[in-house]
PDB file of C-alpha atoms in Angstrom:
ATOM      1  CA  MET A 949      87.589 345.564-120.296  1.00  0.00           C
ATOM      2  CA  ASN A 950      88.851 343.434-123.145  1.00  0.00           C
ATOM      3  CA  ILE A 951      89.474 339.744-122.585  1.00  0.00           C
ATOM      4  CA  THR A 952      89.676 336.584-124.665  1.00  0.00           C
ATOM      5  CA  LEU A 953      87.018 334.039-123.756  1.00  0.00           C
ATOM      6  CA  ASN A 954      87.423 330.566-125.249  1.00  0.00           C
ATOM      7  CA  GLY A 955      89.600 332.025-127.976  1.00  0.00           C
ATOM      8  CA  THR A 956      87.211 334.834-128.908  1.00  0.00           C
ATOM      9  CA  PRO A 957      87.992 338.480-128.071  1.00  0.00           C
ATOM     10  CA  CYS A 958      85.173 340.120-126.122  1.00  0.00           C
ATOM     11  CA  ARG A 959      84.350 342.899-123.684  1.00  0.00           C
ATOM     12  CA  THR A 960      83.091 342.270-120.176  1.00  0.00           C
ATOM     13  CA  ALA A 961      81.968 344.259-117.163  1.00  0.00           C
ATOM     14  CA  ALA A 962      82.638 341.313-114.841  1.00  0.00           C
ATOM     15  CA  SER A 963      85.376 341.830-112.269  1.00  0.00           C
ATOM     16  CA  THR A 964      85.696 338.196-111.135  1.00  0.00           C
ATOM     17  CA  LEU A 965      85.700 334.849-112.869  1.00  0.00           C
ATOM     18  CA  SER A 966      82.453 333.791-111.218  1.00  0.00           C
ATOM     19  CA  ALA A 967      80.816 337.048-112.329  1.00  0.00           C
ATOM     20  CA  LEU A 968      82.013 336.421-115.874  1.00  0.00           C
ATOM     21  CA  LEU A 969      80.490 332.924-115.901  1.00  0.00           C
ATOM     22  CA  ALA A 970      77.183 334.356-114.669  1.00  0.00           C
ATOM     23  CA  GLU A 971      77.316 337.211-117.197  1.00  0.00           C
ATOM     24  CA  ARG A 972      77.804 334.760-120.054  1.00  0.00           C
ATOM     25  CA  GLY A 973      75.205 332.278-118.837  1.00  0.00           C
ATOM     26  CA  PHE A 974      77.462 329.262-118.347  1.00  0.00           C
ATOM     27  CA  GLY A 975      75.928 326.305-116.520  1.00  0.00           C
ATOM     28  CA  PRO A 976      77.419 324.588-113.470  1.00  0.00           C
ATOM     29  CA  LYS A 977      79.191 321.755-115.318  1.00  0.00           C
ATOM     30  CA  VAL A 978      82.263 323.635-116.486  1.00  0.00           C
ATOM     31  CA  ALA A 979      85.933 323.823-115.550  1.00  0.00           C
ATOM     32  CA  THR A 980      87.896 327.046-115.798  1.00  0.00           C
ATOM     33  CA  ALA A 981      91.402 328.309-116.487  1.00  0.00           C
ATOM     34  CA  ARG A 982      92.833 331.836-116.467  1.00  0.00           C
ATOM     35  CA  ASN A 983      95.923 332.617-118.527  1.00  0.00           C
ATOM     36  CA  GLY A 984      96.724 328.930-118.834  1.00  0.00           C
ATOM     37  CA  ASP A 985      96.343 328.060-115.163  1.00  0.00           C
ATOM     38  CA  PHE A 986      93.543 325.957-113.714  1.00  0.00           C
ATOM     39  CA  VAL A 987      91.160 327.878-111.465  1.00  0.00           C
ATOM     40  CA  PRO A 988      89.161 325.555-109.169  1.00  0.00           C
ATOM     41  CA  ALA A 989      85.467 326.339-108.761  1.00  0.00           C
ATOM     42  CA  SER A 990      86.075 327.302-105.130  1.00  0.00           C
ATOM     43  CA  LEU A 991      88.448 330.091-106.209  1.00  0.00           C
ATOM     44  CA  ARG A 992      86.398 331.617-109.033  1.00  0.00           C
ATOM     45  CA  GLU A 993      84.785 334.220-106.826  1.00  0.00           C
ATOM     46  CA  ALA A 994      88.162 335.373-105.544  1.00  0.00           C
ATOM     47  CA  THR A 995      89.789 335.342-108.994  1.00  0.00           C
ATOM     48  CA  PRO A 996      89.844 338.823-110.538  1.00  0.00           C
ATOM     49  CA  ILE A 997      89.481 339.386-114.274  1.00  0.00           C
ATOM     50  CA  GLY A 998      92.046 341.740-115.739  1.00  0.00           C
ATOM     51  CA  GLU A 999      92.586 343.502-119.052  1.00  0.00           C
ATOM     52  CA  GLY A1000      93.843 341.063-121.667  1.00  0.00           C
ATOM     53  CA  ASP A1001      93.139 337.922-119.642  1.00  0.00           C
ATOM     54  CA  ARG A1002      92.685 334.666-121.505  1.00  0.00           C
ATOM     55  CA  ILE A1003      89.825 332.717-119.963  1.00  0.00           C
ATOM     56  CA  GLU A1004      88.994 329.141-120.873  1.00  0.00           C
ATOM     57  CA  VAL A1005      85.654 327.583-119.915  1.00  0.00           C
ATOM     58  CA  LEU A1006      85.566 323.876-120.729  1.00  0.00           C
ATOM     59  CA  ALA A1007      82.838 321.258-120.576  1.00  0.00           C
ATOM     60  CA  ALA A1008      82.488 317.503-121.007  1.00  0.00           C
ATOM     61  CA  MET A1009      82.791 316.504-124.633  1.00  0.00           C
ATOM     62  CA  GLN A1010      83.225 313.427-126.795  1.00  0.00           C
ATOM     63  CA  GLY A1011      86.651 311.819-126.521  1.00  0.00           C
ATOM     64  CA  GLY A1012      88.624 308.756-127.533  1.00  0.00           C
TER      65      GLY A1012
ATOM     66  CA  MET B1197      88.332 291.238-115.078  1.00  0.00           C
ATOM     67  CA  PRO B1198      90.856 294.090-115.211  1.00  0.00           C
ATOM     68  CA  VAL B1199      91.697 295.970-112.031  1.00  0.00           C
ATOM     69  CA  PHE B1200      92.862 299.565-112.417  1.00  0.00           C
ATOM     70  CA  TYR B1201      94.085 301.383-109.318  1.00  0.00           C
ATOM     71  CA  GLY B1202      92.209 298.980-107.086  1.00  0.00           C
ATOM     72  CA  THR B1203      88.918 299.162-108.992  1.00  0.00           C
ATOM     73  CA  GLU B1204      87.714 296.073-110.801  1.00  0.00           C
ATOM     74  CA  ILE B1205      86.024 296.795-114.115  1.00  0.00           C
ATOM     75  CA  ALA B1206      83.162 294.626-115.375  1.00  0.00           C
ATOM     76  CA  SER B1207      84.415 294.415-118.967  1.00  0.00           C
ATOM     77  CA  ALA B1208      87.818 294.388-120.644  1.00  0.00           C
ATOM     78  CA  LEU B1209      86.436 296.601-123.409  1.00  0.00           C
ATOM     79  CA  MET B1210      87.038 300.328-123.073  1.00  0.00           C
ATOM     80  CA  LEU B1211      85.178 302.479-125.576  1.00  0.00           C
ATOM     81  CA  GLY B1212      85.563 306.064-126.723  1.00  0.00           C
ATOM     82  CA  THR B1213      82.634 308.439-127.133  1.00  0.00           C
ATOM     83  CA  ALA B1214      83.783 310.470-130.157  1.00  0.00           C
ATOM     84  CA  GLN B1215      82.865 310.483-133.859  1.00  0.00           C
ATOM     85  CA  TYR B1216      79.494 308.703-133.636  1.00  0.00           C
ATOM     86  CA  PRO B1217      76.918 309.744-136.230  1.00  0.00           C
ATOM     87  CA  SER B1218      74.577 310.881-133.429  1.00  0.00           C
ATOM     88  CA  PRO B1219      74.245 310.820-129.635  1.00  0.00           C
ATOM     89  CA  ALA B1220      71.510 308.184-130.016  1.00  0.00           C
ATOM     90  CA  ILE B1221      73.849 305.888-131.942  1.00  0.00           C
ATOM     91  CA  LEU B1222      76.561 306.433-129.335  1.00  0.00           C
ATOM     92  CA  ALA B1223      74.152 305.309-126.618  1.00  0.00           C
ATOM     93  CA  GLU B1224      73.028 302.349-128.740  1.00  0.00           C
ATOM     94  CA  ALA B1225      76.653 301.243-129.227  1.00  0.00           C
ATOM     95  CA  PHE B1226      77.262 301.385-125.479  1.00  0.00           C
ATOM     96  CA  ARG B1227      74.118 299.355-124.804  1.00  0.00           C
ATOM     97  CA  ALA B1228      75.224 296.769-127.374  1.00  0.00           C
ATOM     98  CA  ALA B1229      78.778 296.359-126.007  1.00  0.00           C
ATOM     99  CA  ARG B1230      78.452 297.254-122.326  1.00  0.00           C
ATOM    100  CA  PRO B1231      82.067 298.480-122.050  1.00  0.00           C
ATOM    101  CA  GLY B1232      83.458 298.936-118.564  1.00  0.00           C
ATOM    102  CA  ILE B1233      84.982 302.329-119.232  1.00  0.00           C
ATOM    103  CA  ALA B1234      84.017 305.284-121.434  1.00  0.00           C
ATOM    104  CA  THR B1235      86.629 307.851-122.462  1.00  0.00           C
ATOM    105  CA  VAL B1236      85.630 311.502-122.685  1.00  0.00           C
ATOM    106  CA  SER B1237      87.373 314.835-123.201  1.00  0.00           C
ATOM    107  CA  LEU B1238      87.152 318.486-122.252  1.00  0.00           C
ATOM    108  CA  ARG B1239      86.491 321.110-124.866  1.00  0.00           C
ATOM    109  CA  ARG B1240      85.384 324.728-124.933  1.00  0.00           C
ATOM    110  CA  GLU B1241      81.793 325.023-123.765  1.00  0.00           C
ATOM    111  CA  ALA B1242      79.652 326.062-126.688  1.00  0.00           C
ATOM    112  CA  GLY B1243      76.265 324.988-125.425  1.00  0.00           C
ATOM    113  CA  GLY B1244      76.536 321.211-125.680  1.00  0.00           C
ATOM    114  CA  GLY B1245      78.266 320.430-122.423  1.00  0.00           C
ATOM    115  CA  GLN B1246      75.254 319.744-120.230  1.00  0.00           C
ATOM    116  CA  GLY B1247      73.609 317.515-122.841  1.00  0.00           C
ATOM    117  CA  PHE B1248      76.735 315.446-123.302  1.00  0.00           C
ATOM    118  CA  TRP B1249      77.201 315.257-119.539  1.00  0.00           C
ATOM    119  CA  ASP B1250      73.697 313.820-119.175  1.00  0.00           C
ATOM    120  CA  LEU B1251      74.379 311.342-121.982  1.00  0.00           C
ATOM    121  CA  VAL B1252      77.648 309.962-120.598  1.00  0.00           C
ATOM    122  CA  SER B1253      76.237 309.807-117.081  1.00  0.00           C
ATOM    123  CA  GLY B1254      73.665 307.333-118.346  1.00  0.00           C
ATOM    124  CA  LEU B1255      76.033 305.047-120.264  1.00  0.00           C
ATOM    125  CA  GLY B1256      76.645 302.699-117.330  1.00  0.00           C
ATOM    126  CA  ALA B1257      80.420 302.874-117.799  1.00  0.00           C
ATOM    127  CA  ARG B1258      83.067 304.384-115.568  1.00  0.00           C
ATOM    128  CA  ILE B1259      84.352 307.691-116.972  1.00  0.00           C
ATOM    129  CA  LEU B1260      87.976 308.099-118.010  1.00  0.00           C
ATOM    130  CA  PRO B1261      88.681 311.691-119.114  1.00  0.00           C
ATOM    131  CA  ASN B1262      91.578 312.292-121.487  1.00  0.00           C
ATOM    132  CA  THR B1263      94.040 315.047-122.285  1.00  0.00           C
ATOM    133  CA  ALA B1264      93.704 314.498-126.030  1.00  0.00           C
ATOM    134  CA  GLY B1265      95.279 317.141-128.204  1.00  0.00           C
ATOM    135  CA  CYS B1266      97.714 318.370-125.565  1.00  0.00           C
ATOM    136  CA  HIS B1267     101.240 318.898-126.879  1.00  0.00           C
ATOM    137  CA  SER B1268     103.054 320.069-123.750  1.00  0.00           C
ATOM    138  CA  VAL B1269     103.462 319.027-120.122  1.00  0.00           C
ATOM    139  CA  LYS B1270     101.865 322.260-118.915  1.00  0.00           C
ATOM    140  CA  GLU B1271      98.841 321.895-121.179  1.00  0.00           C
ATOM    141  CA  ALA B1272      98.306 318.247-120.204  1.00  0.00           C
ATOM    142  CA  VAL B1273      98.684 318.892-116.465  1.00  0.00           C
ATOM    143  CA  THR B1274      96.255 321.845-116.547  1.00  0.00           C
ATOM    144  CA  THR B1275      93.733 319.831-118.559  1.00  0.00           C
ATOM    145  CA  ALA B1276      94.036 316.949-116.086  1.00  0.00           C
ATOM    146  CA  HIS B1277      93.234 319.267-113.196  1.00  0.00           C
ATOM    147  CA  MET B1278      90.202 320.632-115.013  1.00  0.00           C
ATOM    148  CA  ALA B1279      89.051 317.083-115.786  1.00  0.00           C
ATOM    149  CA  ARG B1280      89.464 315.950-112.188  1.00  0.00           C
ATOM    150  CA  GLU B1281      87.196 318.714-110.969  1.00  0.00           C
ATOM    151  CA  LEU B1282      84.613 318.410-113.727  1.00  0.00           C
ATOM    152  CA  PHE B1283      84.279 314.635-113.754  1.00  0.00           C
ATOM    153  CA  GLY B1284      84.983 314.055-110.074  1.00  0.00           C
ATOM    154  CA  THR B1285      87.596 311.372-110.734  1.00  0.00           C
ATOM    155  CA  ALA B1286      91.325 311.054-110.134  1.00  0.00           C
ATOM    156  CA  TRP B1287      91.582 308.908-113.269  1.00  0.00           C
ATOM    157  CA  ILE B1288      93.175 310.568-116.275  1.00  0.00           C
ATOM    158  CA  LYS B1289      94.094 309.146-119.657  1.00  0.00           C
ATOM    159  CA  LEU B1290      97.286 311.069-120.194  1.00  0.00           C
ATOM    160  CA  GLU B1291      98.035 311.969-123.796  1.00  0.00           C
ATOM    161  CA  VAL B1292     100.923 314.236-124.687  1.00  0.00           C
ATOM    162  CA  ILE B1293     101.124 314.268-128.446  1.00  0.00           C
ATOM    163  CA  GLY B1294     104.543 314.599-130.025  1.00  0.00           C
ATOM    164  CA  HIS B1295     103.859 314.469-133.726  1.00  0.00           C
ATOM    165  CA  ALA B1296     100.941 315.941-135.654  1.00  0.00           C
ATOM    166  CA  ASP B1297     100.788 313.347-138.435  1.00  0.00           C
ATOM    167  CA  THR B1298     101.243 310.150-136.468  1.00  0.00           C
ATOM    168  CA  LEU B1299      99.799 311.404-133.157  1.00  0.00           C
ATOM    169  CA  GLN B1300     102.500 309.404-131.471  1.00  0.00           C
ATOM    170  CA  PRO B1301     103.149 310.331-127.861  1.00  0.00           C
ATOM    171  CA  ASP B1302     105.974 312.639-126.835  1.00  0.00           C
ATOM    172  CA  VAL B1303     107.281 310.054-124.402  1.00  0.00           C
ATOM    173  CA  VAL B1304     109.731 312.404-122.656  1.00  0.00           C
ATOM    174  CA  ALA B1305     107.002 314.931-121.899  1.00  0.00           C
ATOM    175  CA  LEU B1306     104.647 312.057-121.043  1.00  0.00           C
ATOM    176  CA  ILE B1307     106.968 310.752-118.322  1.00  0.00           C
ATOM    177  CA  GLU B1308     107.401 314.255-116.887  1.00  0.00           C
ATOM    178  CA  ALA B1309     103.644 314.922-116.855  1.00  0.00           C
ATOM    179  CA  ALA B1310     102.934 311.480-115.376  1.00  0.00           C
ATOM    180  CA  ALA B1311     105.317 312.158-112.494  1.00  0.00           C
ATOM    181  CA  ILE B1312     103.761 315.553-111.758  1.00  0.00           C
ATOM    182  CA  LEU B1313     100.214 314.205-111.851  1.00  0.00           C
ATOM    183  CA  SER B1314     100.953 311.019-109.869  1.00  0.00           C
ATOM    184  CA  ALA B1315     102.592 313.120-107.132  1.00  0.00           C
ATOM    185  CA  ASP B1316      99.440 315.218-107.075  1.00  0.00           C
ATOM    186  CA  GLY B1317      97.159 312.249-106.434  1.00  0.00           C
ATOM    187  CA  PHE B1318      96.064 311.481-109.975  1.00  0.00           C
ATOM    188  CA  GLU B1319      95.706 307.895-111.165  1.00  0.00           C
ATOM    189  CA  VAL B1320      97.349 308.104-114.543  1.00  0.00           C
ATOM    190  CA  PHE B1321      96.580 305.953-117.601  1.00  0.00           C
ATOM    191  CA  PRO B1322      99.417 306.944-119.946  1.00  0.00           C
ATOM    192  CA  TYR B1323      98.939 306.596-123.700  1.00  0.00           C
ATOM    193  CA  CYS B1324     102.429 305.398-124.571  1.00  0.00           C
ATOM    194  CA  THR B1325     104.492 303.357-126.980  1.00  0.00           C
ATOM    195  CA  GLU B1326     105.572 299.766-126.342  1.00  0.00           C
ATOM    196  CA  ASP B1327     109.158 300.853-125.587  1.00  0.00           C
ATOM    197  CA  LEU B1328     110.316 298.919-122.515  1.00  0.00           C
ATOM    198  CA  SER B1329     112.480 301.721-121.142  1.00  0.00           C
ATOM    199  CA  VAL B1330     109.754 304.322-121.514  1.00  0.00           C
ATOM    200  CA  CYS B1331     107.240 301.999-119.874  1.00  0.00           C
ATOM    201  CA  GLY B1332     109.659 301.360-117.017  1.00  0.00           C
ATOM    202  CA  ARG B1333     110.059 305.101-116.495  1.00  0.00           C
ATOM    203  CA  LEU B1334     106.301 305.563-116.480  1.00  0.00           C
ATOM    204  CA  LEU B1335     106.014 302.952-113.734  1.00  0.00           C
ATOM    205  CA  ASP B1336     108.794 304.720-111.821  1.00  0.00           C
ATOM    206  CA  ALA B1337     106.825 307.958-112.243  1.00  0.00           C
ATOM    207  CA  GLY B1338     103.908 306.385-110.386  1.00  0.00           C
ATOM    208  CA  CYS B1339     101.734 304.908-113.133  1.00  0.00           C
ATOM    209  CA  GLN B1340     100.072 301.622-112.211  1.00  0.00           C
ATOM    210  CA  VAL B1341      98.595 301.066-115.671  1.00  0.00           C
ATOM    211  CA  LEU B1342     100.210 301.323-119.107  1.00  0.00           C
ATOM    212  CA  MET B1343      98.376 301.918-122.371  1.00  0.00           C
ATOM    213  CA  PRO B1344     100.688 301.215-125.313  1.00  0.00           C
ATOM    214  CA  TRP B1345      99.420 301.887-128.802  1.00  0.00           C
ATOM    215  CA  GLY B1346      98.570 299.085-131.218  1.00  0.00           C
ATOM    216  CA  ALA B1347      98.964 301.486-134.154  1.00  0.00           C
ATOM    217  CA  PRO B1348      98.514 305.253-134.611  1.00  0.00           C
ATOM    218  CA  ILE B1349      95.235 306.699-133.320  1.00  0.00           C
ATOM    219  CA  GLY B1350      92.418 306.319-135.815  1.00  0.00           C
ATOM    220  CA  SER B1351      94.480 304.279-138.279  1.00  0.00           C
ATOM    221  CA  GLY B1352      92.679 300.969-137.764  1.00  0.00           C
ATOM    222  CA  ARG B1353      95.870 299.117-138.633  1.00  0.00           C
ATOM    223  CA  GLY B1354      95.694 296.704-135.717  1.00  0.00           C
ATOM    224  CA  ILE B1355      98.692 295.387-133.803  1.00  0.00           C
ATOM    225  CA  ASN B1356     101.686 296.912-135.589  1.00  0.00           C
ATOM    226  CA  ASN B1357     104.373 295.445-133.362  1.00  0.00           C
ATOM    227  CA  ALA B1358     103.179 292.169-131.919  1.00  0.00           C
ATOM    228  CA  TYR B1359     106.704 291.258-130.854  1.00  0.00           C
ATOM    229  CA  GLY B1360     107.128 294.516-128.928  1.00  0.00           C
ATOM    230  CA  LEU B1361     103.784 294.193-127.181  1.00  0.00           C
ATOM    231  CA  ARG B1362     104.432 290.557-126.335  1.00  0.00           C
ATOM    232  CA  SER B1363     107.774 291.562-124.895  1.00  0.00           C
ATOM    233  CA  LEU B1364     106.134 294.310-122.836  1.00  0.00           C
ATOM    234  CA  ARG B1365     103.581 291.837-121.486  1.00  0.00           C
ATOM    235  CA  ALA B1366     106.368 289.459-120.485  1.00  0.00           C
ATOM    236  CA  HIS B1367     108.468 292.173-118.828  1.00  0.00           C
ATOM    237  CA  PHE B1368     105.676 293.540-116.684  1.00  0.00           C
ATOM    238  CA  PRO B1369     103.511 290.525-115.836  1.00  0.00           C
ATOM    239  CA  GLN B1370     101.861 292.213-112.840  1.00  0.00           C
ATOM    240  CA  VAL B1371     101.080 295.578-114.441  1.00  0.00           C
ATOM    241  CA  PRO B1372      97.643 296.106-115.999  1.00  0.00           C
ATOM    242  CA  LEU B1373      98.266 296.693-119.701  1.00  0.00           C
ATOM    243  CA  VAL B1374      95.785 298.109-122.198  1.00  0.00           C
ATOM    244  CA  VAL B1375      96.238 298.210-125.963  1.00  0.00           C
ATOM    245  CA  ASP B1376      95.033 301.696-126.785  1.00  0.00           C
ATOM    246  CA  ALA B1377      94.585 303.001-130.319  1.00  0.00           C
ATOM    247  CA  GLY B1378      94.953 301.461-133.752  1.00  0.00           C
ATOM    248  CA  ILE B1379      92.352 298.713-133.346  1.00  0.00           C
ATOM    249  CA  GLY B1380      90.295 298.451-136.529  1.00  0.00           C
ATOM    250  CA  LEU B1381      88.694 295.019-136.401  1.00  0.00           C
ATOM    251  CA  PRO B1382      87.458 292.570-133.784  1.00  0.00           C
ATOM    252  CA  SER B1383      90.321 290.241-134.766  1.00  0.00           C
ATOM    253  CA  HIS B1384      92.792 292.954-133.677  1.00  0.00           C
ATOM    254  CA  ALA B1385      91.061 293.266-130.315  1.00  0.00           C
ATOM    255  CA  ALA B1386      91.003 289.498-129.890  1.00  0.00           C
ATOM    256  CA  GLN B1387      94.701 289.316-130.774  1.00  0.00           C
ATOM    257  CA  ALA B1388      95.581 291.820-128.040  1.00  0.00           C
ATOM    258  CA  MET B1389      93.575 289.884-125.484  1.00  0.00           C
ATOM    259  CA  GLU B1390      95.042 286.538-126.616  1.00  0.00           C
ATOM    260  CA  MET B1391      98.476 288.028-125.936  1.00  0.00           C
ATOM    261  CA  GLY B1392      97.470 288.550-122.330  1.00  0.00           C
ATOM    262  CA  PHE B1393      96.606 292.224-122.339  1.00  0.00           C
ATOM    263  CA  ASP B1394      94.142 293.210-119.663  1.00  0.00           C
ATOM    264  CA  ALA B1395      91.911 295.359-121.835  1.00  0.00           C
ATOM    265  CA  VAL B1396      91.634 297.182-125.143  1.00  0.00           C
ATOM    266  CA  LEU B1397      90.596 300.777-125.695  1.00  0.00           C
ATOM    267  CA  LEU B1398      89.120 301.698-129.041  1.00  0.00           C
ATOM    268  CA  ASN B1399      86.859 304.319-130.569  1.00  0.00           C
ATOM    269  CA  SER B1400      87.060 304.882-134.329  1.00  0.00           C
ATOM    270  CA  ALA B1401      86.638 301.177-135.160  1.00  0.00           C
ATOM    271  CA  VAL B1402      83.155 301.321-133.669  1.00  0.00           C
ATOM    272  CA  ALA B1403      82.137 304.941-134.277  1.00  0.00           C
ATOM    273  CA  CYS B1404      83.229 304.931-137.931  1.00  0.00           C
ATOM    274  CA  ALA B1405      81.721 301.529-138.789  1.00  0.00           C
ATOM    275  CA  GLY B1406      78.639 301.474-140.997  1.00  0.00           C
ATOM    276  CA  ASP B1407      76.654 300.076-138.077  1.00  0.00           C
ATOM    277  CA  PRO B1408      78.365 301.241-134.881  1.00  0.00           C
ATOM    278  CA  ALA B1409      76.139 299.272-132.502  1.00  0.00           C
ATOM    279  CA  ALA B1410      76.704 296.019-134.391  1.00  0.00           C
ATOM    280  CA  MET B1411      80.464 296.635-134.456  1.00  0.00           C
ATOM    281  CA  ALA B1412      80.433 297.487-130.754  1.00  0.00           C
ATOM    282  CA  ARG B1413      78.819 294.137-130.052  1.00  0.00           C
ATOM    283  CA  ALA B1414      81.362 292.381-132.290  1.00  0.00           C
ATOM    284  CA  MET B1415      84.196 294.053-130.390  1.00  0.00           C
ATOM    285  CA  ALA B1416      82.739 292.996-127.044  1.00  0.00           C
ATOM    286  CA  LEU B1417      82.510 289.387-128.250  1.00  0.00           C
ATOM    287  CA  ALA B1418      86.065 289.485-129.614  1.00  0.00           C
ATOM    288  CA  VAL B1419      87.452 290.857-126.363  1.00  0.00           C
ATOM    289  CA  GLU B1420      85.625 288.183-124.404  1.00  0.00           C
ATOM    290  CA  ALA B1421      86.843 285.439-126.762  1.00  0.00           C
ATOM    291  CA  GLY B1422      90.439 286.656-126.684  1.00  0.00           C
ATOM    292  CA  ARG B1423      90.421 286.895-122.919  1.00  0.00           C
ATOM    293  CA  ALA B1424      88.994 283.395-122.556  1.00  0.00           C
ATOM    294  CA  ALA B1425      91.570 282.073-125.033  1.00  0.00           C
ATOM    295  CA  PHE B1426      94.481 283.556-123.092  1.00  0.00           C
ATOM    296  CA  ALA B1427      93.139 282.040-119.872  1.00  0.00           C
ATOM    297  CA  ALA B1428      92.856 278.682-121.657  1.00  0.00           C
ATOM    298  CA  ASP B1429      96.634 278.643-122.346  1.00  0.00           C
ATOM    299  CA  PRO B1430      96.770 278.392-126.168  1.00  0.00           C
ATOM    300  CA  MET B1431      98.882 275.733-127.883  1.00  0.00           C
ATOM    301  CA  GLU B1432     102.263 276.682-129.322  1.00  0.00           C
ATOM    302  CA  ALA B1433     102.449 277.239-133.065  1.00  0.00           C
ATOM    303  CA  ARG B1434     104.782 274.861-134.910  1.00  0.00           C
ATOM    304  CA  ASP B1435     106.269 274.677-138.378  1.00  0.00           C
ATOM    305  CA  MET B1436     105.545 271.027-139.202  1.00  0.00           C
ATOM    306  CA  ALA B1437     102.160 269.375-139.469  1.00  0.00           C
ATOM    307  CA  ALA B1438     101.137 266.988-136.684  1.00  0.00           C
ATOM    308  CA  PRO B1439      98.188 264.671-137.349  1.00  0.00           C
ATOM    309  CA  SER B1440      95.328 265.305-134.999  1.00  0.00           C
ATOM    310  CA  THR B1441      93.554 262.052-135.819  1.00  0.00           C
ATOM    311  CA  PRO B1442      95.264 259.033-134.163  1.00  0.00           C
ATOM    312  CA  VAL B1443      97.570 257.074-136.488  1.00  0.00           C
ATOM    313  CA  ILE B1444      97.440 253.948-134.346  1.00  0.00           C
ATOM    314  CA  GLY B1445      94.581 251.662-135.330  1.00  0.00           C
ATOM    315  CA  LYS B1446      94.272 252.940-138.855  1.00  0.00           C
ATOM    316  CA  ALA B1447      93.256 250.139-141.222  1.00  0.00           C
ATOM    317  CA  PHE B1448      95.668 248.961-143.900  1.00  0.00           C
ATOM    318  CA  LEU B1449      93.649 249.211-147.090  1.00  0.00           C
ATOM    319  CA  GLU B1450      96.250 249.168-149.875  1.00  0.00           C
TER     320      GLU B1450
END
C-alpha cells in the first residue's frame, strides 16, 4: 500500500507500525506518530498501517 | 544554583547543541563550559539519530528536549509526547512559534499548550516574551519556570528590553526565570545574571563563534560572574560623581 514516511511517498507491505519500522531498518531510539498523533512504543504493534497514512519516525537531533 | 521542578542544576548556564561545526567541537564546547542543561530536538530519523543520542548522553548535562519549529498547539503537544518517550524526561522546552521572521512565540497558543501539557504531567519550560500578563497566565497554566527571550532567537542582540525583564524579575521573585535566546556575548549573559535571573540559555553565540569551545568557556565565566555579582548586592547607579578617595585629611598644597 502507499503511505508517506517522513514526508516521502513510499510503498510498504507492513501491516502494523512496528512491522514498518522493522521493514525500514529503524533502530530502537525513535519516536513515532501516525497521521499527526503520537503513537507510544507500546502501541506500535497494535497500530495498523492503512492506505495513505502519514507516518513520522523521529530521533534525537541537535536543538537550541 | 537554579532549581527547576525540584531538581537543582550544577550550573546556571544552559547550552544548545545545534549549529556546531562538528560533533567533536560540540563535545569540546560542553567540556569547556560544563553547562548544567543541554537542549536537544526531535527530527526525522535519517540515519544520524543513534550517533547523536550517544553524543548527548555523554555530555554530562541534563537533557531538555524542545518543540522548536512547532507553529500550532497540536504540533507542539504531539512533539512533546514524542520527546518524553524518546528522552525519558517530563521536561519540555515549549516553543510555539508565531512569526516566521522574528521567531517570536505565539503566546496565546503557548499558554494553551502549556496548560494541556502541565495537566498531562509534563514539566514545562515555556519560551515566552517578558509580558507580565502572559507570564502570569503561564504560571496559572502550571508552569513553574519561565524562559523569556532576551532578543529574537539567533540574533545575538543581547537584552533588548532590560526594563521589561527587570520588571518580570521583580513581579515573580520566587519563580525560576531563564533568559532564553538573543544572547550574543558574555556581557549579555552576565547582564541577565546580574539582574537576578536564575540561568541563561544560549546556543548560536557559542556554536557560531570562531572558536566555540573558547566562547563556551567565556560564557560559563560570565554567568558565574554575573551570578556572584547579583548575590553581592550591587551598588545603585547615580548621576553625580562621588569621590571614592577620602576628602578628609587631604593636604592643602596651594
